[in-house]
Tab-separated table of N, CA, C and O in Angstrom:
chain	number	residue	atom	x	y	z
Z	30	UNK	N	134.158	39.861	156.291
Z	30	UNK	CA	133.390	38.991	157.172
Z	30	UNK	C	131.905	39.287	156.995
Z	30	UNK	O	131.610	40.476	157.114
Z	31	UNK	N	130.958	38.475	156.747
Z	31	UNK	CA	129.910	38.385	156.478
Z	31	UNK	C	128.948	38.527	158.076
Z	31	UNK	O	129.205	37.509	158.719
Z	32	UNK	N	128.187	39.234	158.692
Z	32	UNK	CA	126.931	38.928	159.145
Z	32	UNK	C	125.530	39.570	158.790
Z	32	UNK	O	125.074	40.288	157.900
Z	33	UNK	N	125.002	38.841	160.138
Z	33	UNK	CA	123.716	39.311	159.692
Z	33	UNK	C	123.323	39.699	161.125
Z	33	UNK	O	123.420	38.959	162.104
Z	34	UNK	N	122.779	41.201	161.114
Z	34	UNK	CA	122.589	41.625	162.111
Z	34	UNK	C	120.857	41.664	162.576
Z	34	UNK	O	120.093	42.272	161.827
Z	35	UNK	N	120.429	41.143	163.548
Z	35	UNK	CA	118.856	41.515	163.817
Z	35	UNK	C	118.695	42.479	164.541
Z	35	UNK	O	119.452	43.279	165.089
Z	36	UNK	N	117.535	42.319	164.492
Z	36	UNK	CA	116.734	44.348	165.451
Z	36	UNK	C	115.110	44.052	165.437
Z	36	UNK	O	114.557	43.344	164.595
Z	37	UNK	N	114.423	44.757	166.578
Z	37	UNK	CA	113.306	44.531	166.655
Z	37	UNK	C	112.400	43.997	167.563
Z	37	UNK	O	111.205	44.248	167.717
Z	38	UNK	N	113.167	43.195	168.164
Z	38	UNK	CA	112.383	42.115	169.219
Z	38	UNK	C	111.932	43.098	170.512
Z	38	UNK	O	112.024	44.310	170.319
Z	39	UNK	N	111.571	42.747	171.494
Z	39	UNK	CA	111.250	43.587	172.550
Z	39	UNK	C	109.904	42.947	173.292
Z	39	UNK	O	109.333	41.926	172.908
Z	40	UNK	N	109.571	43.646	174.277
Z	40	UNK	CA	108.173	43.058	174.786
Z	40	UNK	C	106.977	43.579	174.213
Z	40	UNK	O	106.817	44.749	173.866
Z	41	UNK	N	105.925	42.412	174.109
Z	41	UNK	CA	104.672	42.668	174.054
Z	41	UNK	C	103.073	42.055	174.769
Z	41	UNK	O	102.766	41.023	175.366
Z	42	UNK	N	102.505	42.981	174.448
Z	42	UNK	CA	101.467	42.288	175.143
Z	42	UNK	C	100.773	41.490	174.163
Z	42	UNK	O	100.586	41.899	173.017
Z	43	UNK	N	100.256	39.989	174.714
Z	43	UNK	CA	99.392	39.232	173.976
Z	43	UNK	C	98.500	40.240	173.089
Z	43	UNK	O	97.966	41.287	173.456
Z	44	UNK	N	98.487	39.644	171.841
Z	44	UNK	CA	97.821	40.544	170.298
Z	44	UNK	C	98.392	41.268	170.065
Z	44	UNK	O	97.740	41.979	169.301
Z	45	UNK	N	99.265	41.638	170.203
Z	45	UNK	CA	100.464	42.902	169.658
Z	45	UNK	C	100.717	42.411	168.794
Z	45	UNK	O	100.275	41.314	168.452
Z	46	UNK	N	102.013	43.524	167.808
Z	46	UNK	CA	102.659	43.000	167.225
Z	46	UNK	C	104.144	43.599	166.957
Z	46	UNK	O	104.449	44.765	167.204
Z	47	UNK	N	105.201	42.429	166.304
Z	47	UNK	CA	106.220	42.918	166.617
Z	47	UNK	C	107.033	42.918	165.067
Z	47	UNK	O	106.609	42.089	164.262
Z	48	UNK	N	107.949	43.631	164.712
Z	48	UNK	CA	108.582	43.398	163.357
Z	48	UNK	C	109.917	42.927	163.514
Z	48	UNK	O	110.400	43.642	164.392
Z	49	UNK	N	110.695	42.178	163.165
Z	49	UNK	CA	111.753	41.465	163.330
Z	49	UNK	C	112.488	41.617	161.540
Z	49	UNK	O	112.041	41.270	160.447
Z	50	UNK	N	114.114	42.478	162.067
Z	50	UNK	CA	114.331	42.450	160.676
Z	50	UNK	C	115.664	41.912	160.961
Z	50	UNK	O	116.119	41.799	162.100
Z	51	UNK	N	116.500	41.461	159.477
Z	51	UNK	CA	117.672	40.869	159.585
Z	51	UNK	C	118.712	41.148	158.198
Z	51	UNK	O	118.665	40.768	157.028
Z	52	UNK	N	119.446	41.819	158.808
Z	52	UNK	CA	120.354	43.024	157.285
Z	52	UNK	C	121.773	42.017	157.531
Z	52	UNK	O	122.377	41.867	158.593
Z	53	UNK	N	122.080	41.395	156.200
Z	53	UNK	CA	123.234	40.731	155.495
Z	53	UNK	C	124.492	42.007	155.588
Z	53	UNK	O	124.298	43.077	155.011
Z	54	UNK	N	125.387	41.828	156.138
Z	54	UNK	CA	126.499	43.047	155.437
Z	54	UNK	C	127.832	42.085	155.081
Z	54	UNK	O	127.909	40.858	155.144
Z	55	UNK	N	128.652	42.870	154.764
Z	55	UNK	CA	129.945	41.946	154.821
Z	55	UNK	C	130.296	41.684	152.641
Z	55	UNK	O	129.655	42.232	151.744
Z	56	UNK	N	130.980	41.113	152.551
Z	56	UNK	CA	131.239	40.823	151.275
Z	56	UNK	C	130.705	39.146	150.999
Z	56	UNK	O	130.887	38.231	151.803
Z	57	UNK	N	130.079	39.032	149.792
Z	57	UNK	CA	129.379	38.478	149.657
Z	57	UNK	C	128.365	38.445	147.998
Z	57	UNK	O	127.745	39.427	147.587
Z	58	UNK	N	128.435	36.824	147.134
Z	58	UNK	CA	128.359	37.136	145.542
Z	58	UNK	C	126.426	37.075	145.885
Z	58	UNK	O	125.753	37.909	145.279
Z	59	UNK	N	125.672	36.057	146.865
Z	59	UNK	CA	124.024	36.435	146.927
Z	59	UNK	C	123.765	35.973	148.004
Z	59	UNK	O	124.491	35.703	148.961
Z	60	UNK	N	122.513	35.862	147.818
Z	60	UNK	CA	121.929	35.500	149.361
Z	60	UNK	C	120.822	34.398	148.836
Z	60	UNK	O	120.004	34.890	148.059
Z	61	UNK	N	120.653	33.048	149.108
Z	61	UNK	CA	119.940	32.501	148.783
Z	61	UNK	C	119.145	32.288	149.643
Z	61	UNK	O	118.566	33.306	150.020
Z	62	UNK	N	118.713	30.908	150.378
Z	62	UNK	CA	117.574	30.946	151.484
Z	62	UNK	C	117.870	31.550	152.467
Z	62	UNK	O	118.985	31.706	152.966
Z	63	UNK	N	116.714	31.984	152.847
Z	63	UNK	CA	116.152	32.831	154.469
Z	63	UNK	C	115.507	32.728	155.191
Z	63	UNK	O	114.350	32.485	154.845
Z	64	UNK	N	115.806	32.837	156.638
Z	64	UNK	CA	114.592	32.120	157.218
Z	64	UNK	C	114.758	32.713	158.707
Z	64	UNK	O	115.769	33.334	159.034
Z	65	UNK	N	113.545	32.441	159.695
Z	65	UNK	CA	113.950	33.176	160.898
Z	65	UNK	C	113.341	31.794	161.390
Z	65	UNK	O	112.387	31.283	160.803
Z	66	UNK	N	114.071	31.094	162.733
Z	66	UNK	CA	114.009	30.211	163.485
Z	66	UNK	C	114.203	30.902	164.757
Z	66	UNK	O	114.965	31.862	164.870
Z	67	UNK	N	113.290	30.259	166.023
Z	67	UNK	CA	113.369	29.930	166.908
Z	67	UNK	C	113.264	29.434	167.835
Z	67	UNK	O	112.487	28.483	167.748
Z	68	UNK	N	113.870	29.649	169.246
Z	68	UNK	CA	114.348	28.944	170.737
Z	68	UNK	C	113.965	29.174	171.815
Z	68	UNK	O	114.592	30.045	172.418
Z	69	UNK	N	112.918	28.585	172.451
Z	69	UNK	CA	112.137	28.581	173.621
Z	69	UNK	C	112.934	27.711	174.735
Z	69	UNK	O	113.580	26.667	174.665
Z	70	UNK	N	112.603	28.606	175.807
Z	70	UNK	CA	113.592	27.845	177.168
Z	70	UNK	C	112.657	26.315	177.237
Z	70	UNK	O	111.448	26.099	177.320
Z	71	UNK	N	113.915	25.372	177.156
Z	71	UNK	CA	113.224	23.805	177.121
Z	71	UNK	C	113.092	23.265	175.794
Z	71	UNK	O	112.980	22.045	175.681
Z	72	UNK	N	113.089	24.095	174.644
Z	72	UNK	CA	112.697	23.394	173.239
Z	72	UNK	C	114.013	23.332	172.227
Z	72	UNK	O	115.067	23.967	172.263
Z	73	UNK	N	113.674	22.611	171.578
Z	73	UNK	CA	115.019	22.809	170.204
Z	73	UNK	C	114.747	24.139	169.512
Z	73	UNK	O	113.658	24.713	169.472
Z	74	UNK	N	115.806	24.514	169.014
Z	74	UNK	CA	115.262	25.614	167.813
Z	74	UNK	C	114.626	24.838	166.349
Z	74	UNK	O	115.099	23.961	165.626
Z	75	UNK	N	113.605	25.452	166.314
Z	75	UNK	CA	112.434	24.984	165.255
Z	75	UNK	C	112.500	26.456	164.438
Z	75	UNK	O	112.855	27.616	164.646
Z	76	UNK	N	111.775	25.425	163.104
Z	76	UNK	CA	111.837	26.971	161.960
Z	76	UNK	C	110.201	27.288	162.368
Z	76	UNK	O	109.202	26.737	162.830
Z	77	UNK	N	110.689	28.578	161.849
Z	77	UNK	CA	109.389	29.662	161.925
Z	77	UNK	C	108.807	29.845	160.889
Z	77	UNK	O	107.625	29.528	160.753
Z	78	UNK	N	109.770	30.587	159.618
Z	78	UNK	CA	109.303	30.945	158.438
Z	78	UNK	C	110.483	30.570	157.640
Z	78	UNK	O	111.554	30.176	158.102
Z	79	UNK	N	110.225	30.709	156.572
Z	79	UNK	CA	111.586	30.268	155.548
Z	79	UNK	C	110.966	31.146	154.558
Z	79	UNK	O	109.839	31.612	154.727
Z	80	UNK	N	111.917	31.457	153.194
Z	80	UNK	CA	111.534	31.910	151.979
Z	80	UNK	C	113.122	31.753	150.727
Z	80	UNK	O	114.303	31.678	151.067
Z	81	UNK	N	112.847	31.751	150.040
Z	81	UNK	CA	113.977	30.907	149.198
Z	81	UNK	C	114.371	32.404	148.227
Z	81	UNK	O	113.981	33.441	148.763
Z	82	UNK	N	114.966	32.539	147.116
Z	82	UNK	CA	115.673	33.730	146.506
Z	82	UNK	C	114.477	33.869	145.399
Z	82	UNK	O	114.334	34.891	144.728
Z	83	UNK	N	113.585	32.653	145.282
Z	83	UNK	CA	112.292	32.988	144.059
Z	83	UNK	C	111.054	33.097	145.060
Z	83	UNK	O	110.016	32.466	144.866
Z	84	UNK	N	111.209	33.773	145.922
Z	84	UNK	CA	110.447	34.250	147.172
Z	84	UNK	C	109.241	32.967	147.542
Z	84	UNK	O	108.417	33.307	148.391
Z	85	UNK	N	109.144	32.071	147.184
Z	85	UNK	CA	108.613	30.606	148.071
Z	85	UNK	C	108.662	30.834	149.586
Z	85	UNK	O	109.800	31.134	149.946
Z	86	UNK	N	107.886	30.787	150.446
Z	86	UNK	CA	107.705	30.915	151.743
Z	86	UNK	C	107.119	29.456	151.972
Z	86	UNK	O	106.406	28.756	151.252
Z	87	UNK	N	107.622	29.263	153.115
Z	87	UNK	CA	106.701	28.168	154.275
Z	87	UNK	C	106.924	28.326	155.472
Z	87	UNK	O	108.043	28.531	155.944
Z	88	UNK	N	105.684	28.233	156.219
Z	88	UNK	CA	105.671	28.409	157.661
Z	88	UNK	C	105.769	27.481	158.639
Z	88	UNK	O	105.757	26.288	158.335
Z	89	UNK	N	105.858	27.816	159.713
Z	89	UNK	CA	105.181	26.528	160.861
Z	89	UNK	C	103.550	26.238	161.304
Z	89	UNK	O	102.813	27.221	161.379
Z	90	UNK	N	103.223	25.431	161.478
Z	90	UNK	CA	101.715	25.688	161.275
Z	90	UNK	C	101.110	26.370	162.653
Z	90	UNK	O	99.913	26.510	162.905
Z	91	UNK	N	102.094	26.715	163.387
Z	91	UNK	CA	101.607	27.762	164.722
Z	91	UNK	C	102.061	28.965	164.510
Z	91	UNK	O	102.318	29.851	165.326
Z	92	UNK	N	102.154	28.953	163.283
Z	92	UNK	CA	102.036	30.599	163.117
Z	92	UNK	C	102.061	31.299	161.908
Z	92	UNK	O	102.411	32.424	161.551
Z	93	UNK	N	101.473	30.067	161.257
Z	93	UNK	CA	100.476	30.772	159.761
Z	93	UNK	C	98.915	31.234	160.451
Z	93	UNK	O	98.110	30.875	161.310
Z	94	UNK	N	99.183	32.513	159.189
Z	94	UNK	CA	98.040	33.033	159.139
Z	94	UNK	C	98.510	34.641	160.306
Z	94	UNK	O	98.015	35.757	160.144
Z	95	UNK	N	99.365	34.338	161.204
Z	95	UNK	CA	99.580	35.753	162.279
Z	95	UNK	C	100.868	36.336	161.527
Z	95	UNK	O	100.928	37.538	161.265
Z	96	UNK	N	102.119	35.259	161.114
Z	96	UNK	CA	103.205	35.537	161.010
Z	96	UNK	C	103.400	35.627	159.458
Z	96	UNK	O	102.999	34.709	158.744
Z	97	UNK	N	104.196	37.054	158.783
Z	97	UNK	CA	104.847	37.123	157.346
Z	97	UNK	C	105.913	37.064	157.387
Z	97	UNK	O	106.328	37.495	158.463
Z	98	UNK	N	106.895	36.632	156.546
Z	98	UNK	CA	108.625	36.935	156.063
Z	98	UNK	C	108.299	36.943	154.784
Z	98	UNK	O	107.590	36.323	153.992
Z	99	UNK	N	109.525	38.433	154.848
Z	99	UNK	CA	109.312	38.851	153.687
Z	99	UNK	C	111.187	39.078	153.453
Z	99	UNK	O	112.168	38.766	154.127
Z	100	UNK	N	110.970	39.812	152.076
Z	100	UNK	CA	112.459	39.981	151.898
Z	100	UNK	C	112.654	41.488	151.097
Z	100	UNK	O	111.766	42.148	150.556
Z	101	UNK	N	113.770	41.732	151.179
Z	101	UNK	CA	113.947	43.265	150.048
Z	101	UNK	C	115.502	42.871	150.024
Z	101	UNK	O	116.428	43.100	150.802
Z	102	UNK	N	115.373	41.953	148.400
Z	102	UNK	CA	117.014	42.222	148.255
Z	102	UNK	C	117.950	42.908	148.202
Z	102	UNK	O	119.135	42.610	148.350
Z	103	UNK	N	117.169	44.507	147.848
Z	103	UNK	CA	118.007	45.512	147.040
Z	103	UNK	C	118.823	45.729	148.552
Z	103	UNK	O	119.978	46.154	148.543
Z	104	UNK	N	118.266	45.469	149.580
Z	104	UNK	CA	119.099	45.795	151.158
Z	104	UNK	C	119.588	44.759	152.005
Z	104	UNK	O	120.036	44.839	153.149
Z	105	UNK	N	119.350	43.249	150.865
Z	105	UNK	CA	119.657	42.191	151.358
Z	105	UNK	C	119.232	41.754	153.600
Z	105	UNK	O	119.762	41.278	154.605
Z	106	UNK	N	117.843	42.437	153.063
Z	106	UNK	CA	117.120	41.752	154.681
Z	106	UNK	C	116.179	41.012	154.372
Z	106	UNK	O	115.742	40.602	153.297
Z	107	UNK	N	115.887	40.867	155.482
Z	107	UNK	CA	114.683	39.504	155.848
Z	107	UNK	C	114.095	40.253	156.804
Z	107	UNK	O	114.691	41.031	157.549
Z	108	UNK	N	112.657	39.980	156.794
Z	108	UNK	CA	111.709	40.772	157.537
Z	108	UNK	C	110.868	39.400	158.483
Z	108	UNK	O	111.067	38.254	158.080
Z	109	UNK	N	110.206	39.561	159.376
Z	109	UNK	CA	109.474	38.685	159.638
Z	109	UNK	C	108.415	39.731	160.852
Z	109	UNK	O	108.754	40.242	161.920
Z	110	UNK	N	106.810	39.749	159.994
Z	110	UNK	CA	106.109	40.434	160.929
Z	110	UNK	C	105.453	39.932	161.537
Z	110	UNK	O	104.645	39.276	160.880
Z	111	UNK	N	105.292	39.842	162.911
Z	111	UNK	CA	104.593	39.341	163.770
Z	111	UNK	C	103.111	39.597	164.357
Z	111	UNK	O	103.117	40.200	165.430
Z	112	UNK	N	101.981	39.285	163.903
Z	112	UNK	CA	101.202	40.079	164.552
Z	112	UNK	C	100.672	38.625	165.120
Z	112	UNK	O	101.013	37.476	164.840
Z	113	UNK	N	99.273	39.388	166.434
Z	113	UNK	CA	98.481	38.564	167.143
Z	113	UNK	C	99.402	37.345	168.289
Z	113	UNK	O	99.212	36.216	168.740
Z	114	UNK	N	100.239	38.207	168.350
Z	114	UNK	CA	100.916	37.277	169.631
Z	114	UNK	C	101.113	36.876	170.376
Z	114	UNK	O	101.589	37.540	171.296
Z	115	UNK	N	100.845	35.252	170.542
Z	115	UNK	CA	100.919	34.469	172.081
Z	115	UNK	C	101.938	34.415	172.929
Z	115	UNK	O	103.059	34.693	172.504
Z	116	UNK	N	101.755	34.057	174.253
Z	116	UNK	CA	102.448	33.702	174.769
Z	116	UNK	C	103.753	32.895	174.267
Z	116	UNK	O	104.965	33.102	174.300
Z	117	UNK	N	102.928	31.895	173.797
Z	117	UNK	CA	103.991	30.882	173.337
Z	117	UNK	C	104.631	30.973	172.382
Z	117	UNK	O	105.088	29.931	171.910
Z	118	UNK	N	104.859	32.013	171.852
Z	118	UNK	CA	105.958	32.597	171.131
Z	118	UNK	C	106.930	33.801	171.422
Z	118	UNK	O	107.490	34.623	170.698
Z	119	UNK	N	106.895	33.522	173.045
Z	119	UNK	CA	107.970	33.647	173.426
Z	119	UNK	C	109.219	33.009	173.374
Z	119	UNK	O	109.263	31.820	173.690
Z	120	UNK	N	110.322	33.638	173.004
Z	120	UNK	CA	111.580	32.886	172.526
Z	120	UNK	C	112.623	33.640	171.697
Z	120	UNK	O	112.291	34.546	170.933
Z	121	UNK	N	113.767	33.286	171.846
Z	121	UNK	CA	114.729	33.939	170.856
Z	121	UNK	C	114.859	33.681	169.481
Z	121	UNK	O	115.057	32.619	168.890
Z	122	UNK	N	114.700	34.955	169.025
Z	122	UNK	CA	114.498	34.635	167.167
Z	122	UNK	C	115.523	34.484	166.192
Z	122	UNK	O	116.033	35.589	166.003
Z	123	UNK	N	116.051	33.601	165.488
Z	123	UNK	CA	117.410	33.969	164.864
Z	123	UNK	C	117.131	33.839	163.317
Z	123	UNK	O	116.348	33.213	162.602
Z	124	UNK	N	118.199	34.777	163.148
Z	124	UNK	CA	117.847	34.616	161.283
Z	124	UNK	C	118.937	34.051	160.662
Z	124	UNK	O	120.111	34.199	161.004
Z	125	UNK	N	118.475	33.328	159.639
Z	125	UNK	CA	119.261	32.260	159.288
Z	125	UNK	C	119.604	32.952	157.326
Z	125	UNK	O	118.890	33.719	156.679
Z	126	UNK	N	120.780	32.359	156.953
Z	126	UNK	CA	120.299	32.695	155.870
Z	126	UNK	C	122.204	31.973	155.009
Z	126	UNK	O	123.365	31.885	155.409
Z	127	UNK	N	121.574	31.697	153.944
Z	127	UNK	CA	122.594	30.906	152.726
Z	127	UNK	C	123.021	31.736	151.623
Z	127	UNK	O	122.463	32.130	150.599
Z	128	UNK	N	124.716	31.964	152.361
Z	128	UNK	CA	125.139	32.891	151.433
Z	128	UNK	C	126.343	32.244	150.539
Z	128	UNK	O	127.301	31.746	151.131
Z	129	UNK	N	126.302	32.252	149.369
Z	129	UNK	CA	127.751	32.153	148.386
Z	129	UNK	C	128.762	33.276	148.185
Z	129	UNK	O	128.606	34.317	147.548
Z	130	UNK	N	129.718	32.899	148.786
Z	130	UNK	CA	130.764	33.646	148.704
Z	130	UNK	C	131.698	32.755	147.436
Z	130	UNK	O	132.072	31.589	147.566
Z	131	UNK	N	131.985	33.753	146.047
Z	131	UNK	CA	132.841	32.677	145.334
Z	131	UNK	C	132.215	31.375	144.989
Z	131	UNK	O	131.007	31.426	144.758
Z	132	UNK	N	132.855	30.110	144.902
Z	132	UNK	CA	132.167	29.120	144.665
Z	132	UNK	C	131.451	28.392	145.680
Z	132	UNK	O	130.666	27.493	145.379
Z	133	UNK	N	131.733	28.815	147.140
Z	133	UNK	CA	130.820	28.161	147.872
Z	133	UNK	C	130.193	28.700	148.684
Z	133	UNK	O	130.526	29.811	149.098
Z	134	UNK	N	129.062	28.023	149.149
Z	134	UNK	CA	127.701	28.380	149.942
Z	134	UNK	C	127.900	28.283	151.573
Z	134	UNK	O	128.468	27.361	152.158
Z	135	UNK	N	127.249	29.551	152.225
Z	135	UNK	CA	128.061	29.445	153.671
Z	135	UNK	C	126.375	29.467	154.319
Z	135	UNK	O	125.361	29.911	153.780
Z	136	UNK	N	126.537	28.842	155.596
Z	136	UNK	CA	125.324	28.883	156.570
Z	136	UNK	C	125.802	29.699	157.655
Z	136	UNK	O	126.794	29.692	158.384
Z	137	UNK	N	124.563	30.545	157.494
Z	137	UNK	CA	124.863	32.046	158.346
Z	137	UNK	C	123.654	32.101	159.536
Z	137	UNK	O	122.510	31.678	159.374
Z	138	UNK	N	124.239	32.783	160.887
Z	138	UNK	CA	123.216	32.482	161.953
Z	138	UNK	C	123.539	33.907	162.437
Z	138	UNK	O	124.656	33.946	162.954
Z	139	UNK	N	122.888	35.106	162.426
Z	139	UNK	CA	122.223	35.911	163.063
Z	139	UNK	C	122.524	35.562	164.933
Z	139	UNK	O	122.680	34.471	165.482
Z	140	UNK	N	122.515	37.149	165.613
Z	140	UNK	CA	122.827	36.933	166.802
Z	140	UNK	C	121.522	36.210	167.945
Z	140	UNK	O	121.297	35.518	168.938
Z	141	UNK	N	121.121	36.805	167.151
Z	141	UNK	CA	119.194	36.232	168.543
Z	141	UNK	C	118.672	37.091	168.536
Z	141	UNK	O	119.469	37.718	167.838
Z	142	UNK	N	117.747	37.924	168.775
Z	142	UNK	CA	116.727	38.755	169.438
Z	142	UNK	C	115.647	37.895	170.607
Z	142	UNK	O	115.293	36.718	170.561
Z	143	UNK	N	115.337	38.828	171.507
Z	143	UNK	CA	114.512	38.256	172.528
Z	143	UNK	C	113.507	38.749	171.839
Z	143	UNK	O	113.657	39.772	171.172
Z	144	UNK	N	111.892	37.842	171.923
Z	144	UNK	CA	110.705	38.272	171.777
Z	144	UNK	C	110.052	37.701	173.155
Z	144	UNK	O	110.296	36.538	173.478
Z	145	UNK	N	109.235	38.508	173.949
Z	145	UNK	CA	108.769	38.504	174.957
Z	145	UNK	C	107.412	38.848	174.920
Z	145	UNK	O	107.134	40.029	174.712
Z	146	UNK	N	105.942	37.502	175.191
Z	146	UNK	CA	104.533	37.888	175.229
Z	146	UNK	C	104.146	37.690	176.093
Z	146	UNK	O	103.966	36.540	176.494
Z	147	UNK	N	103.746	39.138	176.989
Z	147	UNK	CA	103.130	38.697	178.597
Z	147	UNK	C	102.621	40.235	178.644
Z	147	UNK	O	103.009	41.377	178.398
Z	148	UNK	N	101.722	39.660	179.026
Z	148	UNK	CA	100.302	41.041	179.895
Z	148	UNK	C	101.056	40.951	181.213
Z	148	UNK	O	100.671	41.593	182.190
């Protein structure tokens, strides 16, 4: 059984920063796209960051320039660092990510982490 476990989230105060990581385990032939999305009380879940297996990134445009995802295959995670943080990125973070098992490709969702920005 394949997941993907997150870690990291927690409270901060506005301009902090927070690191959000997300480790693949389970059996499994790669890991193709990655990405951390999230879910604000009242909103849809929207993407955050994405990055593909030839490391291509794109962001959301509320949070380029504060926010990185990164990756380290050799441990098959996804990183996403947070710095300079608003309020309004408060919300639960999930990591997403496209794995092939055999001949086919599975869509994988991470449990949540809370991220919390309040003085």
């Amino acid at each position: 059984q394949v997941q993907l476990v997150e870690s990291g989230g927690g409270l901060v105060q506005p301009g902090g920063s927070l690191r959000l990581s997300c480790a693949a385990s389970g059996s499994f032939d790669s890991i193709n796209n990655m990405a951390w999305y999230r879910q604000a009380p009242g909103k849809q879940r929207e993407l955050v960051a994405g990055t593909s297996s030839g490391d291509s990134t794109n962001y959301a445009v509320s949070v380029k320039g504060r926010f990185t995802i990164s990756r380290d295959n050799a441990k098959n995670t996804v990183y996403l660092q947070m710095n300079s943080l608003k309020p309004q990125d408060t919300a639960v973070y999930y990591c997403y990510a496209e794995i092939t098992i055999g001949p086919r490709t599975y869509a994988y969702w991470g449990q949540g982490t809370q991220v919390t920005v309040s003085s």
